[in-house]
Amino acid sequence: MPFKRSVMNVPVDEAQFLSLLLKLMNAKKTLEIGVFTGYSLLATALALPDDGNVIAIDPDKEAYETESPIIKKAGMQHKVKFIPSDAFLVLDDLIKNREEGTFDFIFVDAYKSDYLKFHEQTLRLVKVGGIIAYDNALWYGSVAESESEKEVVDDLIKMCKNFVIEFNSFIACS
């Protein structure tokens, strides 16, 4: 049986890259929008110093609970604050509670159609010199290929490709 990749989980090499990036920038306060089962969340928590923390937002508490025992087994539960909610509501609350410019690193892995809206809010929350990273910015290479070059087979990639292209164009012009 051939291996089928999951487009919902962060790949191992991406998690390792995020971990390296967090360590290089000495990040302490991070935010993750879109958690799914929490693999990237665990990689983030492991990369942070002992007094670091990550706020993780996802409306699907059941998916997060898949990873929760592993986060606990790794001894990282003290670094993770999971908020089962709509991310826009939580981001609004963070802004209202004067958290603007306080996050070292923000990782966005949520609805691709909302990336532009997330960008507006995360720009307010990240500190000067901080990093906002977006999952699937290359969308498995499909964003660089014309329709005639390759047929996108995966329905999720096909559905979100144009949102990612639009977001990338916006970022490139900013």
PDB file of C-alpha atoms in Angstrom, residues 10-25 32 40-41 43-44 47 105-107 133-135:
ATOM      1  CA  VAL A  10       2.596  19.802   9.513  1.00  0.00           C
ATOM      2  CA  PRO A  11       5.319  17.660   7.887  1.00  0.00           C
ATOM      3  CA  VAL A  12       8.239  16.563  10.060  1.00  0.00           C
ATOM      4  CA  ASP A  13      10.755  18.745   8.217  1.00  0.00           C
ATOM      5  CA  GLU A  14       8.538  21.808   8.686  1.00  0.00           C
ATOM      6  CA  ALA A  15       8.214  21.109  12.422  1.00  0.00           C
ATOM      7  CA  GLN A  16      12.004  20.789  12.655  1.00  0.00           C
ATOM      8  CA  PHE A  17      12.451  24.054  10.757  1.00  0.00           C
ATOM      9  CA  LEU A  18       9.990  25.858  13.063  1.00  0.00           C
ATOM     10  CA  SER A  19      11.840  24.452  16.068  1.00  0.00           C
ATOM     11  CA  LEU A  20      15.193  25.663  14.746  1.00  0.00           C
ATOM     12  CA  LEU A  21      13.757  29.094  13.948  1.00  0.00           C
ATOM     13  CA  LEU A  22      12.261  29.461  17.438  1.00  0.00           C
ATOM     14  CA  LYS A  23      15.562  28.506  19.059  1.00  0.00           C
ATOM     15  CA  LEU A  24      17.596  30.853  16.848  1.00  0.00           C
ATOM     16  CA  MET A  25      15.368  33.813  17.651  1.00  0.00           C
ATOM     17  CA  GLU A  32      -0.476  29.271  17.142  1.00  0.00           C
ATOM     18  CA  SER A  40       3.432  21.743  15.391  1.00  0.00           C
ATOM     19  CA  LEU A  41       2.278  22.873  18.837  1.00  0.00           C
ATOM     20  CA  ALA A  43       7.390  21.103  18.293  1.00  0.00           C
ATOM     21  CA  THR A  44       6.945  24.731  19.361  1.00  0.00           C
ATOM     22  CA  ALA A  47      11.740  24.513  21.257  1.00  0.00           C
ATOM     23  CA  PHE A 105       6.453  34.335  16.928  1.00  0.00           C
ATOM     24  CA  ILE A 106       3.032  33.603  15.454  1.00  0.00           C
ATOM     25  CA  PHE A 107       2.244  30.499  13.396  1.00  0.00           C
ATOM     26  CA  ALA A 133       4.817  32.229   9.683  1.00  0.00           C
ATOM     27  CA  TYR A 134       2.062  30.853   7.487  1.00  0.00           C
ATOM     28  CA  ASP A 135       1.666  27.168   6.804  1.00  0.00           C
TER      29      ASP A 135
END
